JSON list of C-alpha atoms and ligand atoms in Angstrom, two decimals:
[
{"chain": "A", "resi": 1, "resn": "UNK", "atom": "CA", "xyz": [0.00, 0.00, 0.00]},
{"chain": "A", "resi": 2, "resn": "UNK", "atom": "CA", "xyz": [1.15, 3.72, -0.81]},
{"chain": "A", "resi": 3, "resn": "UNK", "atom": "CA", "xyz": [0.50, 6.81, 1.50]},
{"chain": "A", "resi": 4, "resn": "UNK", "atom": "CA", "xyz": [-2.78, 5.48, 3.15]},
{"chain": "A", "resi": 5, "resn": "UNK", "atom": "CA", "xyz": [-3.00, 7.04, 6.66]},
{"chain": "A", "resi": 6, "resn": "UNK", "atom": "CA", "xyz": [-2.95, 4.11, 9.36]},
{"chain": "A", "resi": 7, "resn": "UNK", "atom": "CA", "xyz": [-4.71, 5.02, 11.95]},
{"chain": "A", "resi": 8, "resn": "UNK", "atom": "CA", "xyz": [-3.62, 3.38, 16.01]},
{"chain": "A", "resi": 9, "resn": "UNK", "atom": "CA", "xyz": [-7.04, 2.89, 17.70]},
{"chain": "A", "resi": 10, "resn": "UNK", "atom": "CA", "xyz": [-6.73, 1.86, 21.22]},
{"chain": "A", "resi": 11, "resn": "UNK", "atom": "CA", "xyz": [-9.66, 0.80, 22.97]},
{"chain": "A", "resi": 12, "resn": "UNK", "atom": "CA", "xyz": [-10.48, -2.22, 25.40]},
{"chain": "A", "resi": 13, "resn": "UNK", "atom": "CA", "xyz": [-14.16, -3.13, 24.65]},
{"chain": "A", "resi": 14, "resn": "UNK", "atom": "CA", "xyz": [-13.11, -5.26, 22.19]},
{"chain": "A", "resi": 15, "resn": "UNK", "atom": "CA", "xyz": [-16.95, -5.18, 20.38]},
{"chain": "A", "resi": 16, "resn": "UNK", "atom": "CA", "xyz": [-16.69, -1.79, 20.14]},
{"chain": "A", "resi": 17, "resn": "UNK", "atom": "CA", "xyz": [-12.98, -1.26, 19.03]},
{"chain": "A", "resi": 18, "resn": "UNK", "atom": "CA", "xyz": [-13.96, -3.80, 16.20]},
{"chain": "A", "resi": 19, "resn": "UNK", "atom": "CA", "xyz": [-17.16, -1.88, 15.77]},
{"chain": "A", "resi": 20, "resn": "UNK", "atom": "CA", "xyz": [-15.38, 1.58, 15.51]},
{"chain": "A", "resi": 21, "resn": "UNK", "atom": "CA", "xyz": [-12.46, 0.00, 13.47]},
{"chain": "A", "resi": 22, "resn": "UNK", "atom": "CA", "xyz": [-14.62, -1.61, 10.69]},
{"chain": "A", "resi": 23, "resn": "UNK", "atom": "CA", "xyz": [-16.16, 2.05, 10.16]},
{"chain": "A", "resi": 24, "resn": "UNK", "atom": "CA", "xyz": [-12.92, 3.46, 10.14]},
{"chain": "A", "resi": 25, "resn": "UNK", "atom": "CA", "xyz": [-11.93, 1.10, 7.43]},
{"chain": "A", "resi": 26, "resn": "UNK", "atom": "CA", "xyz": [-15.01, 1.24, 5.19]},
{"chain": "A", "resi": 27, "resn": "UNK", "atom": "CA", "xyz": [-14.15, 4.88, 5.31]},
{"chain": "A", "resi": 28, "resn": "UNK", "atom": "CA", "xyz": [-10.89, 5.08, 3.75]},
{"chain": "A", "resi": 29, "resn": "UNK", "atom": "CA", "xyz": [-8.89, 4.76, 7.26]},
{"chain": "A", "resi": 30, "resn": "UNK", "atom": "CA", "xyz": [-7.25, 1.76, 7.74]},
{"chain": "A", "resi": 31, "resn": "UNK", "atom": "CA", "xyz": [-6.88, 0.84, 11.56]},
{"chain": "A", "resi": 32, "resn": "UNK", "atom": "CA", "xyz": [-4.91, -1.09, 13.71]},
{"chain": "A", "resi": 33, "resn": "UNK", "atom": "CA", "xyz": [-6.52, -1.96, 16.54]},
{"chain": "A", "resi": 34, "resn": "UNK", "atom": "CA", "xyz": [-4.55, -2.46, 20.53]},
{"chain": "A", "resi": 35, "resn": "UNK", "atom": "CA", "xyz": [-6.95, -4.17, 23.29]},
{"chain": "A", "resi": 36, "resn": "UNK", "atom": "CA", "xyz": [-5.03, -2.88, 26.01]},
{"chain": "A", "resi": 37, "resn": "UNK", "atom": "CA", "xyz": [-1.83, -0.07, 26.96]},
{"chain": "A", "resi": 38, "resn": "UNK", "atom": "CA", "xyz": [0.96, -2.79, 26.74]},
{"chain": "A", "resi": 39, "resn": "UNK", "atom": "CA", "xyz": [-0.50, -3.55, 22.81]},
{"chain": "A", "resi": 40, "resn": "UNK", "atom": "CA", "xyz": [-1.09, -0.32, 21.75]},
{"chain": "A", "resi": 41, "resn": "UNK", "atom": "CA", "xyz": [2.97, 0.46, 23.02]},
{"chain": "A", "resi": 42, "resn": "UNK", "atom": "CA", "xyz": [4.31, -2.44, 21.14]},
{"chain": "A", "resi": 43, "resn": "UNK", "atom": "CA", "xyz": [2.12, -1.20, 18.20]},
{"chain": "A", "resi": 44, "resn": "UNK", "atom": "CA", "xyz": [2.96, 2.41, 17.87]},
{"chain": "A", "resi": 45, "resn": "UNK", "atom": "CA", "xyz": [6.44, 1.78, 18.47]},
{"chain": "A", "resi": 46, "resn": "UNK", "atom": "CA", "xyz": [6.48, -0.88, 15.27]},
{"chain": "A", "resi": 47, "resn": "UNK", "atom": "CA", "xyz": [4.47, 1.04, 12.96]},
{"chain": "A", "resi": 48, "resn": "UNK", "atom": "CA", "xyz": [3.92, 4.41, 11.52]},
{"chain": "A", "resi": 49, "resn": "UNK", "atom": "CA", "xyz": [0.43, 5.80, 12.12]},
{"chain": "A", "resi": 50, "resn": "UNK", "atom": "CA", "xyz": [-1.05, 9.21, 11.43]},
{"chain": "A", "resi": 51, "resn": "UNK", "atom": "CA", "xyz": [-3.62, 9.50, 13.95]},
{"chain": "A", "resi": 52, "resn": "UNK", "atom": "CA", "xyz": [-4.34, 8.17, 17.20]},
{"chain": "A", "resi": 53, "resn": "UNK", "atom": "CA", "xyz": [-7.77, 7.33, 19.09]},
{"chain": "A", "resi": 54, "resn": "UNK", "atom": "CA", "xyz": [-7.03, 6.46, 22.70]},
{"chain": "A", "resi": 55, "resn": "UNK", "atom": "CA", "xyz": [-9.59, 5.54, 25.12]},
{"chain": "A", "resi": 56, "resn": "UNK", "atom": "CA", "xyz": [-8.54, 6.89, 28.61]},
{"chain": "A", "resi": 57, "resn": "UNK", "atom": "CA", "xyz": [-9.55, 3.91, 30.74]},
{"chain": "A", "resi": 58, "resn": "UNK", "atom": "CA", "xyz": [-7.49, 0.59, 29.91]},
{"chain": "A", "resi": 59, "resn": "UNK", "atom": "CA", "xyz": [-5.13, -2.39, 31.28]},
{"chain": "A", "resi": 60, "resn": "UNK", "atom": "CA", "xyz": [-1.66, -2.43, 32.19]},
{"chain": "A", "resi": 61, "resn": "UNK", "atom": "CA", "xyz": [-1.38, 1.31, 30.92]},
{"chain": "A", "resi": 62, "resn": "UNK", "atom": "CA", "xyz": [-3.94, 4.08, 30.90]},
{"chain": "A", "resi": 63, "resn": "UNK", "atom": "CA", "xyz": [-4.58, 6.17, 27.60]},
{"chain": "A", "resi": 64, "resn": "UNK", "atom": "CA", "xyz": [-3.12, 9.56, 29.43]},
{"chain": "A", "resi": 65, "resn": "UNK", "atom": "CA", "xyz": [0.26, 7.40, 30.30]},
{"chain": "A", "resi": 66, "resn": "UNK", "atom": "CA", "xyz": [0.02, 6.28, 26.70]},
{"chain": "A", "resi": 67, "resn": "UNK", "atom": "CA", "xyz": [-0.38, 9.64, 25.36]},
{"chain": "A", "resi": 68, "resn": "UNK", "atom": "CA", "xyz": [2.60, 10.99, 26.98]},
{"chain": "A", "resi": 69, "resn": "UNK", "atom": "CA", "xyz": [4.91, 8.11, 26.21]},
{"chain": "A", "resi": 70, "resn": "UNK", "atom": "CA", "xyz": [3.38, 8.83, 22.58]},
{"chain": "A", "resi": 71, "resn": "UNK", "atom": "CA", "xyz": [3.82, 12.13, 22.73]},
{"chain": "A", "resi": 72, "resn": "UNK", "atom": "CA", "xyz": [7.52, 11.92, 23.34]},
{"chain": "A", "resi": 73, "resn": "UNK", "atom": "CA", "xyz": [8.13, 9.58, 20.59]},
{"chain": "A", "resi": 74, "resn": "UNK", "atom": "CA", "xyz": [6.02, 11.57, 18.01]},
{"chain": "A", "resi": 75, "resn": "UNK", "atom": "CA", "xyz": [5.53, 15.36, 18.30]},
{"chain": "A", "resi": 76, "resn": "UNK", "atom": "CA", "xyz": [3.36, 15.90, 15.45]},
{"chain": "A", "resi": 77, "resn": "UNK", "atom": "CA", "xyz": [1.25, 13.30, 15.31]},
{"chain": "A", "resi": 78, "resn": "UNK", "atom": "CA", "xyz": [-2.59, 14.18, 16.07]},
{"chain": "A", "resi": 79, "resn": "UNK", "atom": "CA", "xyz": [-4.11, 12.10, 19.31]},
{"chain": "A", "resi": 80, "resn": "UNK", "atom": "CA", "xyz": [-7.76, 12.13, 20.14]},
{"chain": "A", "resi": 81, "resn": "UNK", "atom": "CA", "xyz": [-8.89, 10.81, 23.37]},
{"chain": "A", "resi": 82, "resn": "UNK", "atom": "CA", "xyz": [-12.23, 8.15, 23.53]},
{"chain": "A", "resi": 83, "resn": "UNK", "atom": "CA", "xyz": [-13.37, 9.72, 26.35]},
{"chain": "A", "resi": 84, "resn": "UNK", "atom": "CA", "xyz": [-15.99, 8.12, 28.64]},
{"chain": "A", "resi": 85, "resn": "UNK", "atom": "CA", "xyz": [-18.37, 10.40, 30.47]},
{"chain": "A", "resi": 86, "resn": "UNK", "atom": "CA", "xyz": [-16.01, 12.58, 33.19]},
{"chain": "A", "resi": 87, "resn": "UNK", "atom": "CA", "xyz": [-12.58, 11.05, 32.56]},
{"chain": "A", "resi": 88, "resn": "UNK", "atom": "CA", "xyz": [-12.22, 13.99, 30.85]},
{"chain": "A", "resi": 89, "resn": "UNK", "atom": "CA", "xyz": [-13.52, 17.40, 32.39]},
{"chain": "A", "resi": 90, "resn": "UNK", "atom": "CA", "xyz": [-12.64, 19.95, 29.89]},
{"chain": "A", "resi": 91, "resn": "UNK", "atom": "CA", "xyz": [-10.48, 20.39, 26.57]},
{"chain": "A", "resi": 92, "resn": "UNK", "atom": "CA", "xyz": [-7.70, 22.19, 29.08]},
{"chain": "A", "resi": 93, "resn": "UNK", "atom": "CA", "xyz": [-7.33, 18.75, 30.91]},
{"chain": "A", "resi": 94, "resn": "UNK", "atom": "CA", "xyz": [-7.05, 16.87, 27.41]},
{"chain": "A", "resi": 95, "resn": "UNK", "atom": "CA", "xyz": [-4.80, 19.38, 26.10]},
{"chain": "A", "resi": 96, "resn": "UNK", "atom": "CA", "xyz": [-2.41, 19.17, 29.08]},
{"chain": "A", "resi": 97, "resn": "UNK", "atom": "CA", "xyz": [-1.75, 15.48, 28.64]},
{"chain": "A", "resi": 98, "resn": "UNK", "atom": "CA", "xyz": [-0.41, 16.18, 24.74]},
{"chain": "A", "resi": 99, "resn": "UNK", "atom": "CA", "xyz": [-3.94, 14.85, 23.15]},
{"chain": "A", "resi": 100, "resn": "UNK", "atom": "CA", "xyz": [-5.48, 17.39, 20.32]},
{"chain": "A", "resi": 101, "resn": "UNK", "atom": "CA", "xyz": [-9.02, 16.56, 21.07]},
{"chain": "A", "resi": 102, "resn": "UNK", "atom": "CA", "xyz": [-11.59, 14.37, 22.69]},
{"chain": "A", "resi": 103, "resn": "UNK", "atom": "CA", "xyz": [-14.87, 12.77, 21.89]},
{"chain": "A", "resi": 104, "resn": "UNK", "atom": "CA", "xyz": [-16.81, 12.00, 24.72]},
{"chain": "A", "resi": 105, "resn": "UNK", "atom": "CA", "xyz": [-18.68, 8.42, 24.34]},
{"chain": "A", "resi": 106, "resn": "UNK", "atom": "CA", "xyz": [-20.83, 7.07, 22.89]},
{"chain": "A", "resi": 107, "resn": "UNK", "atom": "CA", "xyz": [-20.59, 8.98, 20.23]},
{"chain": "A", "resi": 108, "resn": "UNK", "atom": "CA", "xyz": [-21.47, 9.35, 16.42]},
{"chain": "A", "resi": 109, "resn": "UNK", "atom": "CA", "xyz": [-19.33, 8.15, 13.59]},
{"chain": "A", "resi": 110, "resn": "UNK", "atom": "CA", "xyz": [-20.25, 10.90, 11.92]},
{"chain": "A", "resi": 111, "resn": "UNK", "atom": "CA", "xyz": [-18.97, 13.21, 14.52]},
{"chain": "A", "resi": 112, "resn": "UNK", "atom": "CA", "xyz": [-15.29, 10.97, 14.99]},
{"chain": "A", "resi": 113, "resn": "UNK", "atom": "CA", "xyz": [-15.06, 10.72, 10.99]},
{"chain": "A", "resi": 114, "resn": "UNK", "atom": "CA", "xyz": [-15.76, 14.58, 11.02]},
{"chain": "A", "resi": 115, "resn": "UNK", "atom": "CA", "xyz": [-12.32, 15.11, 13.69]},
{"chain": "A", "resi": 116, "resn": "UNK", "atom": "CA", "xyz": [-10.40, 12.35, 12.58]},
{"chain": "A", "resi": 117, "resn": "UNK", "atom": "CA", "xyz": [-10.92, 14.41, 8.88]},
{"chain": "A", "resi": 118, "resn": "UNK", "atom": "CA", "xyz": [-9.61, 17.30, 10.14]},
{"chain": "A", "resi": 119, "resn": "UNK", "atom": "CA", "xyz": [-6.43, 15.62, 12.01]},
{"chain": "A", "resi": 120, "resn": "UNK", "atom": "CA", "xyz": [-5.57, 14.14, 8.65]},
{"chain": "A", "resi": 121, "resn": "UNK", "atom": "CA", "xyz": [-6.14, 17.34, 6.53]},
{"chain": "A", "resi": 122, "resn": "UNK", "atom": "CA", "xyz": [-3.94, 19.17, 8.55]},
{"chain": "A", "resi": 123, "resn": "UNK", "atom": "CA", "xyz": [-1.30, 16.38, 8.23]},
{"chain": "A", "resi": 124, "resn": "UNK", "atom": "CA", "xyz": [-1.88, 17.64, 4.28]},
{"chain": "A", "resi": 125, "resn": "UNK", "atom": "CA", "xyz": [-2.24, 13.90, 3.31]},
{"chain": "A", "resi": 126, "resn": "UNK", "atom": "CA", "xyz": [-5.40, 14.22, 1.64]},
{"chain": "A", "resi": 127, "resn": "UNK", "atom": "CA", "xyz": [-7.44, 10.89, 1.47]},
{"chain": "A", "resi": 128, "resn": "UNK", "atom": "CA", "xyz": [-9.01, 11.99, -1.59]},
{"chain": "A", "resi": 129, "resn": "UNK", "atom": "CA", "xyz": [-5.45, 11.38, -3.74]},
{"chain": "A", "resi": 130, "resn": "UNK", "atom": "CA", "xyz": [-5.28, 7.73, -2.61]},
{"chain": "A", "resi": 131, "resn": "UNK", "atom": "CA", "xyz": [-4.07, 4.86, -3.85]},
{"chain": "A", "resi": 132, "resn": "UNK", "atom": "CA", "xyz": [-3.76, 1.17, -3.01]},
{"chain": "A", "resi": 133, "resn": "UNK", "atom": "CA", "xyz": [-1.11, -0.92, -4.84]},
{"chain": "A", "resi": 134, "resn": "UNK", "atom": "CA", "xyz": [-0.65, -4.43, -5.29]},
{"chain": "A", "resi": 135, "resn": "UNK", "atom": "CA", "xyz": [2.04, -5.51, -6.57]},
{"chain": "A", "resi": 136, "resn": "UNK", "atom": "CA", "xyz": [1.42, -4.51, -10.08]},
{"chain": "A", "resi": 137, "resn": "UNK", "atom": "CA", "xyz": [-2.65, -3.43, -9.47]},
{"chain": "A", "resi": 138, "resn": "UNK", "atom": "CA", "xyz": [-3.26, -0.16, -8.73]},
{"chain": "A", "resi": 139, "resn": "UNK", "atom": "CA", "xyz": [-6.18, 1.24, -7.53]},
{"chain": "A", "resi": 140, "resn": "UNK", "atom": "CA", "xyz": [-6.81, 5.20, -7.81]},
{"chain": "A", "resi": 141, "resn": "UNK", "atom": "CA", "xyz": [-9.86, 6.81, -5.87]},
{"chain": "A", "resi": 142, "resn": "UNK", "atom": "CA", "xyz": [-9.91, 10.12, -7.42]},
{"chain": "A", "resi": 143, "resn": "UNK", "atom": "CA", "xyz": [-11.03, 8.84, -10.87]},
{"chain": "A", "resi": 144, "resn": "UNK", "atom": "CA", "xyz": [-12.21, 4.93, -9.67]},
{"chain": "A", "resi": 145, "resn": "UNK", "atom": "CA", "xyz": [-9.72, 3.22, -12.18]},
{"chain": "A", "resi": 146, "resn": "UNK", "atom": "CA", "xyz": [-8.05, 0.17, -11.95]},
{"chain": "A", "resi": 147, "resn": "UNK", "atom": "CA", "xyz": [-4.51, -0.25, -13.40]},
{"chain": "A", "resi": 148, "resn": "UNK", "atom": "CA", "xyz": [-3.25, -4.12, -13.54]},
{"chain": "A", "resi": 149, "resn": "UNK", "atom": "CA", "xyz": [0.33, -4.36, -15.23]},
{"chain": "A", "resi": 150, "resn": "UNK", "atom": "CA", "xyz": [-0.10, -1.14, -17.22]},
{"chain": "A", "resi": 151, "resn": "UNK", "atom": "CA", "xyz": [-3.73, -2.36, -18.54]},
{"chain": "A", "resi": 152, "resn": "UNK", "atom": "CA", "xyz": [-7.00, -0.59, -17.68]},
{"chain": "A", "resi": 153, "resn": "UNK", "atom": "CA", "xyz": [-9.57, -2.82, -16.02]},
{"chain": "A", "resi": 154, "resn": "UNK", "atom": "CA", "xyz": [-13.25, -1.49, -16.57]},
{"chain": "A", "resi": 155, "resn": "UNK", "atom": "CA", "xyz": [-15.14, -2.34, -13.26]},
{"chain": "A", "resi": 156, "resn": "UNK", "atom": "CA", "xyz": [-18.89, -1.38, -12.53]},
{"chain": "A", "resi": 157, "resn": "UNK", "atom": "CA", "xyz": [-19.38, 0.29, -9.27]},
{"chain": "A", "resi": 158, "resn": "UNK", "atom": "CA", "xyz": [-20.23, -2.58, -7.05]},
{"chain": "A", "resi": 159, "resn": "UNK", "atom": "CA", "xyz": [-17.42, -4.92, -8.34]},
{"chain": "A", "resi": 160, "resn": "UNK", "atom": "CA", "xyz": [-15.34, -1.33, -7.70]},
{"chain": "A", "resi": 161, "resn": "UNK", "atom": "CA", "xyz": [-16.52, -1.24, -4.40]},
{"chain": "A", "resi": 162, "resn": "UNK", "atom": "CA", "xyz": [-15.94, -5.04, -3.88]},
{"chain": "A", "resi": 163, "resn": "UNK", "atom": "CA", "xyz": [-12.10, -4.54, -4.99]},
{"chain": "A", "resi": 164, "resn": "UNK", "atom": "CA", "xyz": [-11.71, -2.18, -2.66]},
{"chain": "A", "resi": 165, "resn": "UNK", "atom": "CA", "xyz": [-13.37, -3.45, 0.10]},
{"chain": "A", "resi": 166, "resn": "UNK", "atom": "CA", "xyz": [-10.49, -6.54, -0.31]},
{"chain": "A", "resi": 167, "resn": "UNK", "atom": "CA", "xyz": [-7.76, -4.32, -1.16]},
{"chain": "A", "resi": 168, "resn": "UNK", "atom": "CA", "xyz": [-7.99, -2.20, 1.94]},
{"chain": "A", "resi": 169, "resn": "UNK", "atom": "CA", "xyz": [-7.88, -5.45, 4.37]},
{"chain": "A", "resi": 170, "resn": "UNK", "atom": "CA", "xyz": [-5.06, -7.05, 2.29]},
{"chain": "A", "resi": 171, "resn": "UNK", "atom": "CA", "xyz": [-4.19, -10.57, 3.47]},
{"chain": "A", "resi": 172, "resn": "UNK", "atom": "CA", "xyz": [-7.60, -10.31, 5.80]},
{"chain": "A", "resi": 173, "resn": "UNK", "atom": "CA", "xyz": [-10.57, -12.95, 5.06]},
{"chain": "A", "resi": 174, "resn": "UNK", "atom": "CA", "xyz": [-13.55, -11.10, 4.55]},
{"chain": "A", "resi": 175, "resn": "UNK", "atom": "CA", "xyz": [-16.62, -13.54, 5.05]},
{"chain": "A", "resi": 176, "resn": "UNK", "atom": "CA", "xyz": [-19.42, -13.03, 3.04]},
{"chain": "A", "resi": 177, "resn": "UNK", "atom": "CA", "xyz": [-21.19, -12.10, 5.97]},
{"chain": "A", "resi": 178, "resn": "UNK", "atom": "CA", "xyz": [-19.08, -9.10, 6.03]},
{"chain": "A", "resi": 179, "resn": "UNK", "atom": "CA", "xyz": [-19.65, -8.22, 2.04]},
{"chain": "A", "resi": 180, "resn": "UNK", "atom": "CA", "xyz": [-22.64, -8.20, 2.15]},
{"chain": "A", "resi": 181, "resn": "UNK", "atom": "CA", "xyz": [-23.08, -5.70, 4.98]},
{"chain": "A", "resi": 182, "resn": "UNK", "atom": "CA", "xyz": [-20.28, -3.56, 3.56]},
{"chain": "A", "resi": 183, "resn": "UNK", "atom": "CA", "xyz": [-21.25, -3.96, -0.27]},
{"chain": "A", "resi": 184, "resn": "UNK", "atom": "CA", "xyz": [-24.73, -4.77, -0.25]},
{"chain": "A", "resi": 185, "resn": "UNK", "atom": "CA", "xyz": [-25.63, -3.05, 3.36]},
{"chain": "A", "resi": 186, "resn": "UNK", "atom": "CA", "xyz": [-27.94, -6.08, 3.64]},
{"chain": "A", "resi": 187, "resn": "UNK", "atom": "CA", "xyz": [-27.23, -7.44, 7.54]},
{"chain": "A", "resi": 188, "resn": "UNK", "atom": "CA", "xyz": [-28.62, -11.10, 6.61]},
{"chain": "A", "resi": 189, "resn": "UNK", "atom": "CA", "xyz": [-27.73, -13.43, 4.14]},
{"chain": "A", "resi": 190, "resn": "UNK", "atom": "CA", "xyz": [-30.26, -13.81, 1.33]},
{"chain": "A", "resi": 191, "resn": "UNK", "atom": "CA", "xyz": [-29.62, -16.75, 0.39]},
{"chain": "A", "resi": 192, "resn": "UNK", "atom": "CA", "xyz": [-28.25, -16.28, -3.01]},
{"chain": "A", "resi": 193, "resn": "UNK", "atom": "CA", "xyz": [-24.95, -16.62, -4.43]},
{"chain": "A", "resi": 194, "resn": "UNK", "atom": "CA", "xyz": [-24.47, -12.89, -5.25]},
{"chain": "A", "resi": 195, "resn": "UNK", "atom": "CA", "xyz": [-21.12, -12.84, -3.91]},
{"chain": "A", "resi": 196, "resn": "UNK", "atom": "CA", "xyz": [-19.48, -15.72, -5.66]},
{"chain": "A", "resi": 197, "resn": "UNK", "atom": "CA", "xyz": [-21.13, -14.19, -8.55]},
{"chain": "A", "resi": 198, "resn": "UNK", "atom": "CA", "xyz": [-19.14, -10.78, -8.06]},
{"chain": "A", "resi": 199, "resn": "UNK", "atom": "CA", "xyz": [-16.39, -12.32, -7.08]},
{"chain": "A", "resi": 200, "resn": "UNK", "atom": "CA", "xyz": [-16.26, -14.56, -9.89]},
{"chain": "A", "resi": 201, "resn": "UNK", "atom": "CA", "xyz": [-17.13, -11.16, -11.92]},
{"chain": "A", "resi": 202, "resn": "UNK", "atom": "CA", "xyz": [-13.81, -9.48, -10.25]},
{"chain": "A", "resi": 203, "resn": "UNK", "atom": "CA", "xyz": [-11.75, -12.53, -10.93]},
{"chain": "A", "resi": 204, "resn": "UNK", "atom": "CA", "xyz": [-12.49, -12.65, -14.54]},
{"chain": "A", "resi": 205, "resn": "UNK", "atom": "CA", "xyz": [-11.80, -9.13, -14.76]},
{"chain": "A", "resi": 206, "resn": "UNK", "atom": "CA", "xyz": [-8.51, -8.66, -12.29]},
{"chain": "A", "resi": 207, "resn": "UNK", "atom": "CA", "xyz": [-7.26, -11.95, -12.37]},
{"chain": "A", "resi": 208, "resn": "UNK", "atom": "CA", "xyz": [-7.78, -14.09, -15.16]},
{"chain": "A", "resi": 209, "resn": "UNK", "atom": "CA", "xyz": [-5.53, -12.50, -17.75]},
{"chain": "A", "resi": 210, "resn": "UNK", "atom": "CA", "xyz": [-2.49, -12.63, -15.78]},
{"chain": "A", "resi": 211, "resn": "UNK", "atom": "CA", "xyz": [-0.29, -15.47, -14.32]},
{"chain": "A", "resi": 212, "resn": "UNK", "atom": "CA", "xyz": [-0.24, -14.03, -11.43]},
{"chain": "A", "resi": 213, "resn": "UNK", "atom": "CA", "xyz": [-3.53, -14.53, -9.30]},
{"chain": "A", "resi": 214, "resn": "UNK", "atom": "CA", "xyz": [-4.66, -11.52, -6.61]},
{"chain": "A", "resi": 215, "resn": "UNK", "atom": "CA", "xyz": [-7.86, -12.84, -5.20]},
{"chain": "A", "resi": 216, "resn": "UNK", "atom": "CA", "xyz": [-7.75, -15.98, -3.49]},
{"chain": "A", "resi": 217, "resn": "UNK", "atom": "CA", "xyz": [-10.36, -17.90, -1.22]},
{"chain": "A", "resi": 218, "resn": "UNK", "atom": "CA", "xyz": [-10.36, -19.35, 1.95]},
{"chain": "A", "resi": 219, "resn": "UNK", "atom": "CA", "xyz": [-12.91, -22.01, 1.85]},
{"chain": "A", "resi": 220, "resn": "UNK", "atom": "CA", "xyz": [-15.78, -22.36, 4.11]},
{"chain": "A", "resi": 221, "resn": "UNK", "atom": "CA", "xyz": [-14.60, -18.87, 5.82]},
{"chain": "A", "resi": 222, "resn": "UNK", "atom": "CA", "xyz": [-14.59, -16.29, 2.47]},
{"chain": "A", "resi": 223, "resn": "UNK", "atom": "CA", "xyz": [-11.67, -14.20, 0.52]},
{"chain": "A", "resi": 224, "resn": "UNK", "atom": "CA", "xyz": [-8.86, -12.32, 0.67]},
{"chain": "A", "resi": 225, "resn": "UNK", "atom": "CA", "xyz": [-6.42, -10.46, -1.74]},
{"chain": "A", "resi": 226, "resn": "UNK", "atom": "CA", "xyz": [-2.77, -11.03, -1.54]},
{"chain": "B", "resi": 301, "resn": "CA", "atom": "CA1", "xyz": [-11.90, 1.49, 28.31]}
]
């Protein structure tokens, strides 16, 4: 992958940090996600992120000891606390620690996707010039085109979407249970074989001319790109 903005997301209730990180990802943010302090230390020091979400309260290390070990590591980089109902008690106490902002939970996605926007403007690594390459695919969001070994591949909008979906959780199995939600927004299987048929669709269009295949399946638990 090129300049996509990874994004650390550090929260303990592991429904919701999966929750909050599959949003993050359908939105053009990929995230990693740490369960508790000692994680999200191992992570940040491994990896280069360009945001932060921290919840405050968490084990073996709390999000404001985080954020100041952070902080000293990475000047620049934006931090926004989770912040649960009076950990916080104004922006002061936020700003104090070395965070930029906080969202008080529960919150809306709209409302996180709104900051975590801004953070990443700033940073002046628009999402809007992305890219995702694969070895020798590459995928290019400003125009929806799809590049494979110099060739243009002409994709409708839901096999587009499907790609991408794939793409932006390379080497992750995405069941079908999860395209459909995130393709289709249906939440229950209907039944039909839609997504073999896309998938067959996207293989016939990405793969099958080259030697080389990209999309690969994991039976019984769904597909991946590699
Ligand atoms: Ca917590």
């Amino acid at each position: 992958m090129s300049i996509l903005q990874k994004i650390l997301l550090v929260e303990d209730e592991v429904k919701l940090g999966k929750v909050i990180q599959d949003e993050l990802v359908l939105n053009g943010y990929p995230a990693d996600l740490a369960v508790d302090g000692l994680e999200a230390s191992r992570l940040f020091t491994r990896n280069t992120y360009s945001l932060v979400l921290l919840d405050i309260n968490l084990p073996y290390k709390n999000g404001f000891e985080l954020c100041r070990e952070f902080r000293e590591q990475n000047k620049s980089i934006p931090i926004i606390m989770l912040s649960a109902a009076g950990e916080i008690h104004d922006k002061v106490e936020a700003f104090n620690i070395g965070a930029d902002d906080y969202i008080v939970k529960p919150f809306h996605f709209v409302e996180l996707f709104a900051r975590v926007k801004v953070f990443l403007k700033r940073a002046e690594l628009p999402t809007d010039t992305e890219k995702i390459i694969i070895e020798d695919m590459e995928i290019n969001f400003t125009n929806k085109t799809v590049v494979r070994n110099g060739a243009s591949i002409n994709l409708t909008a839901k096999e587009f979407t499907l790609l991408v979906l794939l793409a932006r959780n390379k080497e992750r199995v995405i069941s079908k249970q999860e395209i459909l939600e995130k393709v289709w927004d249906l939440n229950f299987d209907t039944g039909t074989n839609t997504i073999e048929v896309y998938i067959s669709f996207l293989r016939n269009k990405i793969d099958k001319p080259f030697d080389h295949k990209l999309i690969h399946t994991k039976p019984g638990f769904g597909y991946y790109i590699k």
